[in-house]
Each structure stands twice: as structure tokens, then as C-alpha cells.
Coordinates of C-alpha atoms in Angstrom, one line a residue:
Chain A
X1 CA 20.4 -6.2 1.3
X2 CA 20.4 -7.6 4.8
X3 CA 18.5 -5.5 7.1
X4 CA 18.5 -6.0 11.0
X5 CA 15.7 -4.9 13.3
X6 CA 16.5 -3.7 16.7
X7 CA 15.3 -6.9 17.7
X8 CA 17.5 -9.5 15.3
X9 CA 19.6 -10.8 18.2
X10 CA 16.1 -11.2 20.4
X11 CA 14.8 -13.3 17.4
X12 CA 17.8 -15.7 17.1
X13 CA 18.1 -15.7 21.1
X14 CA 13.5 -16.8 20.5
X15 CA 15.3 -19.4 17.8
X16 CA 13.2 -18.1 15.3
X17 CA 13.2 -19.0 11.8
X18 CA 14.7 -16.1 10.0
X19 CA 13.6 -14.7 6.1
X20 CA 14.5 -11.9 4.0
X21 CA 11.2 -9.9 3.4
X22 CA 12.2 -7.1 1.2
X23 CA 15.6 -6.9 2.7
X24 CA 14.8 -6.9 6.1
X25 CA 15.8 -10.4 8.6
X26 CA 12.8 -11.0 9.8
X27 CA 10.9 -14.0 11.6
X28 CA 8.5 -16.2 9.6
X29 CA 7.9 -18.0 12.9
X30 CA 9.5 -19.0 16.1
X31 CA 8.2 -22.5 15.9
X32 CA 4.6 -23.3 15.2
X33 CA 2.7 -20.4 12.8
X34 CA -0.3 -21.8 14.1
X35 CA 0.6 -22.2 17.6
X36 CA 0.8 -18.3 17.3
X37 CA -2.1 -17.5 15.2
X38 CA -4.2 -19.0 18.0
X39 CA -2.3 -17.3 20.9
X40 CA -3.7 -13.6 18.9
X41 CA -7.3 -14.7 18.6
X42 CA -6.8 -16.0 21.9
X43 CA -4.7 -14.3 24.2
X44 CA -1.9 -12.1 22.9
X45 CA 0.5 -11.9 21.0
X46 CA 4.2 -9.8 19.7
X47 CA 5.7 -9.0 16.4
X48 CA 8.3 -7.1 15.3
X49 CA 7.1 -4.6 12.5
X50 CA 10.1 -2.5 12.9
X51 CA 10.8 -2.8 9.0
X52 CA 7.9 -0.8 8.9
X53 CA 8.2 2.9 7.4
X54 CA 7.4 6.1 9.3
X55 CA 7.2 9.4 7.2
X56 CA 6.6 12.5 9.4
X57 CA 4.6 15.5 7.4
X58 CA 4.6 18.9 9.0
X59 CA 4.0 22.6 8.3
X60 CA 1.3 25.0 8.1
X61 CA 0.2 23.4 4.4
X62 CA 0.3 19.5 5.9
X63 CA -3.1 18.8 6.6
X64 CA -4.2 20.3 3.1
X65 CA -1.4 19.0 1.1
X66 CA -2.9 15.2 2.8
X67 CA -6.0 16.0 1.4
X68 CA -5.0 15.8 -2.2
X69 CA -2.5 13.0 -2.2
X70 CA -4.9 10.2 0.1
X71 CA -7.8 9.1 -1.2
X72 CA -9.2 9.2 2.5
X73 CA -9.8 12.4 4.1
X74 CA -7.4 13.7 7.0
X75 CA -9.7 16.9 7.8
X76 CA -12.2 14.7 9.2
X77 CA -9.6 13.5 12.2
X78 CA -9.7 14.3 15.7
X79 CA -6.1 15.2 17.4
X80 CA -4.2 11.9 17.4
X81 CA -6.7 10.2 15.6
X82 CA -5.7 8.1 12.5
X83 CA -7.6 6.4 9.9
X84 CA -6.6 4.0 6.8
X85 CA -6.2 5.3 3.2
X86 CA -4.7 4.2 0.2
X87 CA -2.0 6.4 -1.3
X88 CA -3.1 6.2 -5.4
X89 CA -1.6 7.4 -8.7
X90 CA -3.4 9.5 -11.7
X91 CA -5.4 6.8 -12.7
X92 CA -6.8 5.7 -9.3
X93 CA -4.3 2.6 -9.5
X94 CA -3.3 2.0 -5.3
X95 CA 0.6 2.9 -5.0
X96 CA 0.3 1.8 -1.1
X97 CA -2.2 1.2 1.8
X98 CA -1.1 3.4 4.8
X99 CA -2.1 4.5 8.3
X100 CA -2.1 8.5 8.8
X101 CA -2.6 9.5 12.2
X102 CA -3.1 13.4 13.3
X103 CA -1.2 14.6 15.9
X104 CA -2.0 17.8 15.5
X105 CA -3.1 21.0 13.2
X106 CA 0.4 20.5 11.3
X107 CA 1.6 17.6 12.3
X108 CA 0.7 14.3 10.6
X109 CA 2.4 10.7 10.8
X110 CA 2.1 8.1 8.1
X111 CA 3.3 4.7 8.6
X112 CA 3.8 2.8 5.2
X113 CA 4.9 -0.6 3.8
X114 CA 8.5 -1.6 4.1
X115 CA 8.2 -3.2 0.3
X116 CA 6.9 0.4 -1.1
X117 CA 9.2 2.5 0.9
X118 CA 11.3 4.5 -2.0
X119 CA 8.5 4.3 -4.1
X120 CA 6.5 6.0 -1.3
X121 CA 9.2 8.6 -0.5
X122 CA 9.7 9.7 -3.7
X123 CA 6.2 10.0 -4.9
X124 CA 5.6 12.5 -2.2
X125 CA 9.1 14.2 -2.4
X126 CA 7.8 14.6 -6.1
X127 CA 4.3 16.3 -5.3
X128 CA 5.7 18.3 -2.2
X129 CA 4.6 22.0 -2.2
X130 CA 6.0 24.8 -0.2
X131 CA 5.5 25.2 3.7
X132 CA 5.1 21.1 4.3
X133 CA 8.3 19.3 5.1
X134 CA 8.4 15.6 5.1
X135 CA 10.6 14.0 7.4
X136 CA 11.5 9.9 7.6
X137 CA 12.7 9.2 10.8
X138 CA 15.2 6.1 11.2
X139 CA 16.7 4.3 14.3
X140 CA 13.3 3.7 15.7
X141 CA 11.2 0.2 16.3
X142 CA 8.0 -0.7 16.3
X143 CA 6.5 -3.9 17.9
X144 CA 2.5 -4.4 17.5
X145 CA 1.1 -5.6 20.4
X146 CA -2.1 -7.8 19.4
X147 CA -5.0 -9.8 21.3
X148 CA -7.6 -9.6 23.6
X149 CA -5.5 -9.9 26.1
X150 CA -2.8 -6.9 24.6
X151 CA -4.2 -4.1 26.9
X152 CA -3.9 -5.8 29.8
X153 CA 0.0 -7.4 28.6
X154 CA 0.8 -3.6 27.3
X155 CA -0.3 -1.8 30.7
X156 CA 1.4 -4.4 32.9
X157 CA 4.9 -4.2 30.5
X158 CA 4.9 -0.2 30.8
X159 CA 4.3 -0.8 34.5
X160 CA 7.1 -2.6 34.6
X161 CA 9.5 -0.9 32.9
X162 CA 8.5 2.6 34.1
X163 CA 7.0 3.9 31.4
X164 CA 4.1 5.8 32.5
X165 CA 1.4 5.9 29.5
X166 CA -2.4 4.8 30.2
X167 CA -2.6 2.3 27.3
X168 CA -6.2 1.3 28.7
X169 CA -7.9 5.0 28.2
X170 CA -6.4 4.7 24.5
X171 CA -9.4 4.4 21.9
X172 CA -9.8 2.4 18.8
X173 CA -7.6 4.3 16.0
X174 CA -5.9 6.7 18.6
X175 CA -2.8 7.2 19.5
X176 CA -0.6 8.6 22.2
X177 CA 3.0 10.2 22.4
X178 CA 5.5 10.8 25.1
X179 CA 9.3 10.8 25.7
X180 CA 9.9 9.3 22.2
X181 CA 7.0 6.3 22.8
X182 CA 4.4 6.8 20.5
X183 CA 1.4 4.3 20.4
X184 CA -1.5 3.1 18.3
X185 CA -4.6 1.3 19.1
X186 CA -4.6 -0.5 15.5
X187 CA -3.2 -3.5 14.1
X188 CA -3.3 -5.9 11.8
X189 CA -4.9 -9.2 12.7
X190 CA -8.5 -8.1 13.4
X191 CA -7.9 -8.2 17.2
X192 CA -7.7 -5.6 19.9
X193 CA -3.9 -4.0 20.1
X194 CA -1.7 -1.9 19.9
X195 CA 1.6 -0.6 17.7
X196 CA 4.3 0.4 19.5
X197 CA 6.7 2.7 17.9
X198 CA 10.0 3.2 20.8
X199 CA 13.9 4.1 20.4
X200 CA 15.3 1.2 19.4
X201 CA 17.1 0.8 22.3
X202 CA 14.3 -0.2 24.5
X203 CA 13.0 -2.5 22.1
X204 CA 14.3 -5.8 23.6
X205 CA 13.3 -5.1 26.7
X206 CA 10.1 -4.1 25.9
X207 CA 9.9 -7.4 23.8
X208 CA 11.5 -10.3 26.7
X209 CA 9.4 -8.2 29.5
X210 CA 5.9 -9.0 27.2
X211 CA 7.0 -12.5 26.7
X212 CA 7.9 -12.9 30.3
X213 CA 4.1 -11.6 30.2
X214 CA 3.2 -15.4 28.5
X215 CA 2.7 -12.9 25.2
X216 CA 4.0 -15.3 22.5
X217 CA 6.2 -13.9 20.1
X218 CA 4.7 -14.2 16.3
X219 CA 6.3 -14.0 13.3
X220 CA 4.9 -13.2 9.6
X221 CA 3.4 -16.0 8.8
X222 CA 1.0 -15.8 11.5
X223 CA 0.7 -12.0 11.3
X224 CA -0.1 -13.2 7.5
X225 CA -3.5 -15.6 8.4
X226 CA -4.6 -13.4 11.0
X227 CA -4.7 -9.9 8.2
X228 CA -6.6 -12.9 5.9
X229 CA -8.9 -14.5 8.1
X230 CA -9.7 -10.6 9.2
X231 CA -10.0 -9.8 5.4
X232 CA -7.3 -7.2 5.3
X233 CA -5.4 -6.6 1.6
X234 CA -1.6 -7.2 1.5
X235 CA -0.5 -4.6 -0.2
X236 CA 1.6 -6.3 -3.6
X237 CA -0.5 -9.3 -3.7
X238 CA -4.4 -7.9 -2.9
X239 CA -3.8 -4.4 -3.7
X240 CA -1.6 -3.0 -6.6
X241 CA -0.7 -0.1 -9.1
X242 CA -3.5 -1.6 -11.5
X243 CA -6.2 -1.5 -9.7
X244 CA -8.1 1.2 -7.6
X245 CA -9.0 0.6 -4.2
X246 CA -12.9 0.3 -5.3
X247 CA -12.1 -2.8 -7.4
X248 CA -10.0 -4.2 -4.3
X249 CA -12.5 -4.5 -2.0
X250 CA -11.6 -1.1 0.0
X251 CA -13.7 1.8 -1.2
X252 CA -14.4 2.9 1.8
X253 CA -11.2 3.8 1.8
X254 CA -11.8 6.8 -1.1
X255 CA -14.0 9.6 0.6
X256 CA -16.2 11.5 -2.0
X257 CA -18.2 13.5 0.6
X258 CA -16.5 16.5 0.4
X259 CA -17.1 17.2 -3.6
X260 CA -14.9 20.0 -3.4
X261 CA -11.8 17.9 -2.4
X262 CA -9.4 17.5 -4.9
X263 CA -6.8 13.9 -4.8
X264 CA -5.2 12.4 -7.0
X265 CA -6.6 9.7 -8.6
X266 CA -10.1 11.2 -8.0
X267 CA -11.4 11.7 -11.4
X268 CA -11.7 7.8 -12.1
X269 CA -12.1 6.9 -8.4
X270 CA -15.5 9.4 -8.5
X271 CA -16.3 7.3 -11.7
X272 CA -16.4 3.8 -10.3
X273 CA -18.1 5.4 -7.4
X274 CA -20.8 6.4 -9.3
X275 CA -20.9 3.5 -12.5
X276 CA -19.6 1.0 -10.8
X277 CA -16.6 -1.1 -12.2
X278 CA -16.3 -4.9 -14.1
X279 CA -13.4 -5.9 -11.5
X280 CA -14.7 -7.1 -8.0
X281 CA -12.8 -8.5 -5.0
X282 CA -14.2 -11.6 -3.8
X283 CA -13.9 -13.7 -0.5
X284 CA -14.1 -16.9 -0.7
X285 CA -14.2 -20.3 1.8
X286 CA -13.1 -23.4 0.2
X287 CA -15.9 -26.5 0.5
X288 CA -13.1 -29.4 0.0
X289 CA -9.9 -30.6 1.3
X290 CA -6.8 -28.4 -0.4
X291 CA -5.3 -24.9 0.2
X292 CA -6.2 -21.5 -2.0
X293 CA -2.8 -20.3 -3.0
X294 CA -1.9 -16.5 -4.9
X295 CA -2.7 -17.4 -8.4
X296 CA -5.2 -19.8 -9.1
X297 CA -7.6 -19.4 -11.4
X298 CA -11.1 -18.8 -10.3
X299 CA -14.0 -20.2 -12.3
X300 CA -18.0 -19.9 -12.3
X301 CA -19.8 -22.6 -14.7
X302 CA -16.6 -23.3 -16.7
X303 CA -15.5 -20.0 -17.5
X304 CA -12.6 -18.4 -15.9
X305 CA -13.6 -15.3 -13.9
X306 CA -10.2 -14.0 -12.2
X307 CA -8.0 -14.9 -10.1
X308 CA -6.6 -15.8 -6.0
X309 CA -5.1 -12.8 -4.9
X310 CA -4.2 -13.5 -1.6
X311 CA -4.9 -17.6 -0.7
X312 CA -4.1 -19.7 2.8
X313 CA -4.9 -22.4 5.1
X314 CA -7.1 -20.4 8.3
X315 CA -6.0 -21.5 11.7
X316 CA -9.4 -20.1 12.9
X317 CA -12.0 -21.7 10.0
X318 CA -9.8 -25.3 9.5
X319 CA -10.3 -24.4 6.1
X320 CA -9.0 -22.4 3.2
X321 CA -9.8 -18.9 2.8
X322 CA -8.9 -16.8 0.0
X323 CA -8.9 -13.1 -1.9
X324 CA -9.4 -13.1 -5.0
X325 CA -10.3 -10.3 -8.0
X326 CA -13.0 -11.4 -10.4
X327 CA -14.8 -9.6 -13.6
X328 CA -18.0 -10.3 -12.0
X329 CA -19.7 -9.9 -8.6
X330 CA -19.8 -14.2 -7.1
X331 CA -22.8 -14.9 -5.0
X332 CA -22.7 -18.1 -3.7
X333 CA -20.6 -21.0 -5.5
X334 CA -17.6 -21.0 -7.8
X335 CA -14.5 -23.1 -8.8
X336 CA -11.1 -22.3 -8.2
X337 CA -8.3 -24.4 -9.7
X338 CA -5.6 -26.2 -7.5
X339 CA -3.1 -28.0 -9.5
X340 CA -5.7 -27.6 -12.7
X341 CA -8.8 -29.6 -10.7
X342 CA -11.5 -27.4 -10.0
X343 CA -12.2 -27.5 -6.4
X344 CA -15.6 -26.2 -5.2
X345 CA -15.4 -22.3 -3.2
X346 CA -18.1 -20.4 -1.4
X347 CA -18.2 -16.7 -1.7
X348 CA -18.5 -15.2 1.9
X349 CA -18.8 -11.7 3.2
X350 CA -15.8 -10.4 4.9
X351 CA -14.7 -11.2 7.9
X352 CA -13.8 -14.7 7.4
X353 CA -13.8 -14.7 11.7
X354 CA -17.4 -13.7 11.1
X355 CA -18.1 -17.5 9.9
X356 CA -16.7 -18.8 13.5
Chain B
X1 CA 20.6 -35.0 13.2
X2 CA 18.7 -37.7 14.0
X3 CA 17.4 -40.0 11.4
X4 CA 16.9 -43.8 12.3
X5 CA 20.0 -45.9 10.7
X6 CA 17.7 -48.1 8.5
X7 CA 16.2 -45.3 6.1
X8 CA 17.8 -44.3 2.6
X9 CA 17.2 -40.7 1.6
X10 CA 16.5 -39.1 -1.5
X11 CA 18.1 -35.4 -2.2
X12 CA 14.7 -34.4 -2.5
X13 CA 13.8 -34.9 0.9
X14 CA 11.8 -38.0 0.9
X15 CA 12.8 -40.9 3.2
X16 CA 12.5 -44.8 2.6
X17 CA 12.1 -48.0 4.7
X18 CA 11.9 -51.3 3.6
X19 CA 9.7 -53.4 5.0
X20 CA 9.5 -56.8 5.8
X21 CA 7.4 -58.4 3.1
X22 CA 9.7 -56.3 0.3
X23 CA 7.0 -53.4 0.5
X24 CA 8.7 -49.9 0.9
X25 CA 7.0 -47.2 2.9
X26 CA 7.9 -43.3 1.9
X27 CA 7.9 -40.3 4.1
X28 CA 9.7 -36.6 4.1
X29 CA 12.5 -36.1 6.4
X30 CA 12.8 -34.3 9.8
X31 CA 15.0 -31.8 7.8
X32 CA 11.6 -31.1 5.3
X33 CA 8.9 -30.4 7.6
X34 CA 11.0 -28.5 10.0
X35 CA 11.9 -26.2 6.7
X36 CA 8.1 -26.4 5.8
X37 CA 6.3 -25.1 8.7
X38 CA 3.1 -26.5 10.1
X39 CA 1.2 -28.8 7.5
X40 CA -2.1 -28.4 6.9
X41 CA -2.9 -30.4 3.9
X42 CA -1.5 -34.0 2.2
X43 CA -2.7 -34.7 -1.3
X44 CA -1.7 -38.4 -0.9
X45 CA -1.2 -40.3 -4.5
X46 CA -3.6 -42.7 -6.2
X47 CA -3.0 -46.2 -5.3
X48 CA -2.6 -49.0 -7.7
X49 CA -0.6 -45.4 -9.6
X50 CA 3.0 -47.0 -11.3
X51 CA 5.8 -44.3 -11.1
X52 CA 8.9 -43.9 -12.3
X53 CA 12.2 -42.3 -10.2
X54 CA 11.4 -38.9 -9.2
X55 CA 8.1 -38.3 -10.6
X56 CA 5.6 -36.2 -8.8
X57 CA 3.4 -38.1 -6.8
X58 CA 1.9 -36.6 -3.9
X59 CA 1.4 -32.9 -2.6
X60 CA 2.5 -31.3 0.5
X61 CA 1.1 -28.2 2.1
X62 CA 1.9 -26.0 4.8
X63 CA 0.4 -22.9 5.8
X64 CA 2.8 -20.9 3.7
X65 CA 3.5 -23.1 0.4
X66 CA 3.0 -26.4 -1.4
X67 CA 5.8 -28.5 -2.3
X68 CA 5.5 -31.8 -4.3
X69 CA 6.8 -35.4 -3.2
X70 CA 8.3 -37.5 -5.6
X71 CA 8.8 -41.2 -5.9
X72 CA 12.3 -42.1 -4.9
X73 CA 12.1 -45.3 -6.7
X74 CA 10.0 -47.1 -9.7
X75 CA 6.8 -49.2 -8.6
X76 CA 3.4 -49.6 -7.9
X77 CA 1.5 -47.0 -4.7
X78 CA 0.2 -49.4 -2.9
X79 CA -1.4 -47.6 0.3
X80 CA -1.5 -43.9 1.9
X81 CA -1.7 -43.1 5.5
X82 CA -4.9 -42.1 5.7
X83 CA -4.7 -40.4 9.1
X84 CA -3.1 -37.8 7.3
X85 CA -6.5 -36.7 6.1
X86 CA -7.5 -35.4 9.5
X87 CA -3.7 -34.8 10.7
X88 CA -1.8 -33.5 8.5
X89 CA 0.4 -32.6 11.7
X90 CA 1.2 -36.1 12.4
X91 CA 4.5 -35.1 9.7
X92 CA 5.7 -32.2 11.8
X93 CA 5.2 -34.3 14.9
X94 CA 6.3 -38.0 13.8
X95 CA 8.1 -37.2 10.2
X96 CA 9.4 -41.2 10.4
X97 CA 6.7 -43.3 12.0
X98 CA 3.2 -41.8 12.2
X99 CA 3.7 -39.2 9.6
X100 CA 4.3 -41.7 6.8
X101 CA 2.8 -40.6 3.7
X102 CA 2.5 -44.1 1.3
X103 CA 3.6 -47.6 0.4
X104 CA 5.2 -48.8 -3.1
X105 CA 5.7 -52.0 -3.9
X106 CA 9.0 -51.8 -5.7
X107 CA 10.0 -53.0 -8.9
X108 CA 13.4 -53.7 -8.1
X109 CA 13.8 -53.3 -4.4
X110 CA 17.9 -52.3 -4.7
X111 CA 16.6 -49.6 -6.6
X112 CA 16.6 -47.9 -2.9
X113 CA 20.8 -48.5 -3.0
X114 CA 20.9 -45.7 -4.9
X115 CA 19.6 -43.7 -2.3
X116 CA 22.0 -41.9 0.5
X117 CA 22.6 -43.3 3.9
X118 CA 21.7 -40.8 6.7
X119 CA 25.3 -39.9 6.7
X120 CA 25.2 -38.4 3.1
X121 CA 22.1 -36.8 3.7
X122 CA 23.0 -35.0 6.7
X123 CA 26.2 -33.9 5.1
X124 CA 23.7 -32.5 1.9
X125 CA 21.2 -30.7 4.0
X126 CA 24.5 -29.2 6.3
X127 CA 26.1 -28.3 3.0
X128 CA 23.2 -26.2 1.7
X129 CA 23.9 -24.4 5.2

């Protein structure tokens, strides 16, 4: 597969460094990761998350037919409102993390990981019931906007190109829509923003008029850190079919306070609710020289406890931060193995950005 | 590409210098970091360590992976740079003069003939495209 966003030739024209994630010919940076990491937590930056999926649900049955395949509740949005859920199988284990926004009483819009796609699609073509029509729209991009500084980049770019949408009324985990523009106030990097979904032949002028902006174009490394040092699972490395979202760190993700609400997954996600569970995600903030990688084993007095999910060097911290899942709760110190020498780890609450 | 005419290269990316007093002093090429990304950590190796051809002897790490460094000939280590400690960056920035990563004292110094010239190497890395 060799997939091209709408904004490949902007990329190569940025001389980014090009790599195949899941198909797709996308930018792992355009220079220096960390040059860009700091821009976000700084200023702002652009990234093209076009490779992202968008799966349009409508009809009179939507909203309810939501309700029983997310393990977060719908009927508790506002119009345009979205929230984050996790999208689970029988036994609670997480299929895919997802944002579903409400745009109105049978209109919904999920946007889904570009690695889960098919599975996505055919999990709900496979639990679809009568009057709700799914729909995946293709053709479109989508370039998240993210920063302190993205409000005032976004509103001065639409300016610019005519587009007449008031970005800086738009609250947290809204979003807007008009003349095929449809935007977000979420993101990924645990900094203000915005994601931009516009036809896709706008794109690259909506990308070279933010850069023009001084917003500096970031690739997937950096949009990697910044989900990390924010605490945020990626979905195939933190989160996966085996686990449920209350062993990953995200049960706030399953809403149990409607009892009467019936998902799928809910019979053993109401039972680690309740009981509790033996598998734990922990964060944790190396004490010594080295970098936390995916896969290390995790140790506490000699005896392995789990393993790094998710592991890094942060921009932000200057040290290595890590996810990791464990088969008990870590307070305080622990070992985790890099190239079979235990190297000393502090567990932290999430954010890591909190520690700055 | 640019590397200085006096430095062999092995296929693994590691560059070599031999120094005036018959010491040699080891590095990774232009070509490496540029494909690494920004690095944040050196695990130098143990000096007064003997190593053979192409053993693993030293660790670099960007922010996205770690790759190992071998020895591109057999000796002794005999020093590390140990600026890298606080900048790791200097090897993005200076990949054949500040960014040095450590010092061998050969066991047979035309050991490093069997290296590549820049010539070869450039011809490698444009091979693998």
C-alpha cells in the first residue's frame, strides 16, 4: 500500500522525512522532532492527520444504536459536542479509541484510527440495525491545528483565506460545521487546538497559509512525545483487544451511570468497575540516563511486574517517560530493564507536563 | 555527500580516523544521524573493553529508536567523548568532529584498510536509495 494525503507534495515541497504508517506516506519529521515538540508546547504547531478515518452515523435509531456499541455515553452530549470512548468487544477487550462528536438528534461523527480502519468498519457494518446508516466519507483531509498559540494561527489563516468560521467562540470538545469545513477543539498533544477536517483541495493552502503564520509543520514523531508526555494511549501499543479500557488507564472512558444502558462489553467492564482488576497501567519517569522503549520489562524488588507499553525520550521533562501495564498498582520506585540492566523508574501521576 | 577524505567507513555506519599517535577515534556518519533523528542518549562503551570486528560496543538513541555501534576494528577502548553525556546532539550537529563517540587503540592499525573510502560508502548508502 502507498497511500498519499492531500498534502504529500506539501510534505516533500517541507523536505520532510517520509514513512509508511499503516500504508499511508506520512511525515515522521521535517527536520528536528524536537525542534517541533517544543514549537506545540510553545507556540503552534501543524500535522497532517488526514490518514485519519471519519465514519458518519445517521438515522432516527443513531444515537441509541451509539449507546450500545461505545463504552462512553453519547446521550449525555450537547449538539456538536464530542467526547472520547473506546469502541470494545464482548469481553470488554478495546477494539479502538475514538472521538464521537454530536451534531445533532441523528447525526453523529466518529473519527477513528487509520491502523483499525476495516476492523472498525466492519465491526459496526456487523452490529448495524435498521433505520441507522453508516456512511465513510473519503476525499477529505484533516490537519490538527495544535498550541497555545493555534486559536489565534487558526482565526488569522481562515481570515485569510476567506473562510468565515469564529474558531475563537469554539469550546473545548466542540465542534463547528459549514460549507464542507468541519472543526474540532480537541487534539492530541495536551495543548489547546483544533482538527480541521476540509475538502481536500484546500488542504495545501490551508497548510503553506499557517506556516507562513510561523506555525511549524510537525510530523509523527513529535505528534508521538507530545500524546506521551500528555499521557494519552496509542492505540496498538497502550491500548489493545486484550485488555479493557479500565486496565489501560482510561476508565473514565466506560460510563456506568446510567444502569439501564446496555454496550457491549459491559458485563465485564461493570465487573472491574466494581472488583477491581490485577492489571494496572502505570506512568513512570526514569531516575537515570537511558530511554524507556515498548517492551521492557518492568520490575519491583526483583520480580517482574509487566511491561513498557508505550516508552520515549520527553522533549518537555529531558528525561524518559513511559506507559507501561503491570499486575500490581506501583507507588513510588521500580526497575525497568534496558538492554537487561535494571535502571531505576519513578511512578508518576499522569500528566507527565504536570511534573514541569 | 560530504565526508572529510581521511576517514574509512564501515557498512554499518560508523566512521574512523587515525590519529597521529596510531590511536583511532570512531564516530557514526552524516548519513546515520540524519536517518536517526534527533539523539537524545549515548551509551558510550567501557574503556580499557578489547573488541573484536563488528561487535557491539556502544548504544545510540534517538527519540524514536536505539541502534547499536559496533567496533569497526579489533582493539582496546581507550576514551569516550564525554560531552556526549550532556549533548547527545553534538552527533546530529558535528557527526565528524565534536560528535565523536570513542578512541581504540588498534591492534593492527591496517585493520582500518579494510574499511571503504568515502567514495564506496557514498555509493552504498546511494545504492540502498
Amino acid at each position: 500500500m502507498n497511500l498519499k494525503t492531500p498534502l504529500y507534495q506539501s510534505h516533500i515541497d517541507a523536505k520532510a522525512k517520509l514513512v509508511d504508517f499503516f500504508g499511508w506516506q506520512l511525515p515522521i519529521h521535517y527536520g528536528s522532532q524536537i525542534e517541533e515538540h517544543q514549537s506545540v508546547r510553545q507556540a503552534a504547531g501543524v500535522f497532517d492527520v488526514s490518514h485519519m478515518t471519519v465514519i458518519d452515523i445517521t438515522g432516527t435509531d443513531a444515537q441509541t444504536w451509539l449507546r450500545s456499541m461505545l463504552t462512553n455515553d453519547v446521550a449525555k452530549l450537547a449538539h456538536n459536542q464530542a467526547l472520547y470512548s473506546c469502541l470494545c468487544n464482548e469481553d470488554g477487550g478495546v477494539l479502538d479509541d475514538l472521538i464521537a462528536y454530536k451534531l445533532g438528534d441523528n447525526n453523529f461523527r466518529l473519527v477513528v484510527n487509520a491502523a483499525t480502519r476495516d476492523k472498525d468498519i466492519a465491526w459496526l457494518n456487523e452490529h448495524l440495525r435498521d433505520n441507522v446508516t453508516l456512511n465513510v466519507p473519503d476525499a477529505n483531509a484533516m490537519l490538527a491545528v495544535q498550541g497555545p498559540q493555534a486559536q489565534a494561527k487558526l482565526a488569522q489563516a481562515l481570515s485569510t483565506m476567506g473562510i468565515n468560521i469564529n474558531v475563537a467562540e469554539l469550546k473545548r470538545f466542540y465542534a463547528v460545521e459549514q460549507s464542507g469545513w468541519f472543526i474540532g477543539r480537541t487534539g492530541y498533544t495536551g495543548e489547546d487546538g483544533f482538527e480541521v477536517i476540509l475538502p481536500a483541495e484546500l488542504a495545501p493552502l490551508l497548510f503553506s497559509t499557517l506556516t507562513d503564520l510561523g506555525v511549524r509543520a510537525c510530523g509523527l514523531g513529535a505528534r508521538d512525545t507530545l500524546r506521551l508526555e500528555a499521557g494519552m494511549c496509542l492505540y496498538g501499543q497502550d491500548l489493545d483487544e486484550d485488555h479493557t479500557p479500565i486496565q489501560s488507564g482510561i476508565a473514565w472512558a466506560v460510563d456506568v451511570s446510567d444502569p439501564k444502558r446496555d454496550f457491549i462489553g459491559r458485563d465485564v467492564l461493570y465487573e472491574q468497575k466494581a472488583n477491581g482488576t490485577d492489571v494496572h497501567q502505570v506512568a513512570l519517569v526514569l531516575q537515570q540516563r537511558g530511554i524507556m522503549r515498548a517492551g521492557q520489562t518492568v520490575e519491583r524488588s526483583g520480580s517482574t511486574i509487566g511491561k513498557v507499553t508505550s516508552g520515549t525520550f520527553s522533549p518537555s521533562l529531558q528525561k524518559s517517560i513511559a506507559l507501561a501495564r503491570v499486575n500490581k498498582p506501583v507507588v513510588g520506585a521500580c526497575d525497568v530493564l534496558i538492554r537487561d540492566k535494571p535502571c531505576a523508574a519513578n511512578a508518576v501521576e499522569l500528566p507527565f507536563t504536570k511534573l514541569l | 555527500m560530504d565526508i572529510p577524505g581521511d576517514l574509512r567507513l564501515a557498512s554499518t555506519h560508523e566512521w574512523v580516523r587515525i590519529n597521529d599517535d596510531g590511536t583511532v577515534t570512531i564516530g557514526i556518519t552524516e548519513h546515520a544521524q540524519e536517518q536517526l533523528g534527533d539523539l537524545v542518549f549515548v551509551e558510550t562503551p567501557e574503556v580499557d573493553m578489547q573488541c573484536e570486528p563488528e561487535q557491539a560496543v556502544a548504544v545510540v538513541e534517538s527519540v524514536k529508536a536505539a541502534s547499536d555501534l559496533y567496533a569497526p576494528i579489533s582493539g582496546k577502548i581507550i576514551d569516550t567523548n564525554g560531552a556526549l553525556a550532556d549533548s547527545p546532539e553534538l552527533i546530529n550537529d558535528s557527526p565528524y568532529e565534536d560528535g565523536w563517540i570513542f578512541k581504540m587503540q588498534p591492534d593492527d592499525v591496517s585493520e582500518v584498510e579494510n574499511l571503504m573510502d568515502p567514495d564506496d560508502y557514498s555509493n552504498m548508502v546511494d545504492s540502498e536509495g
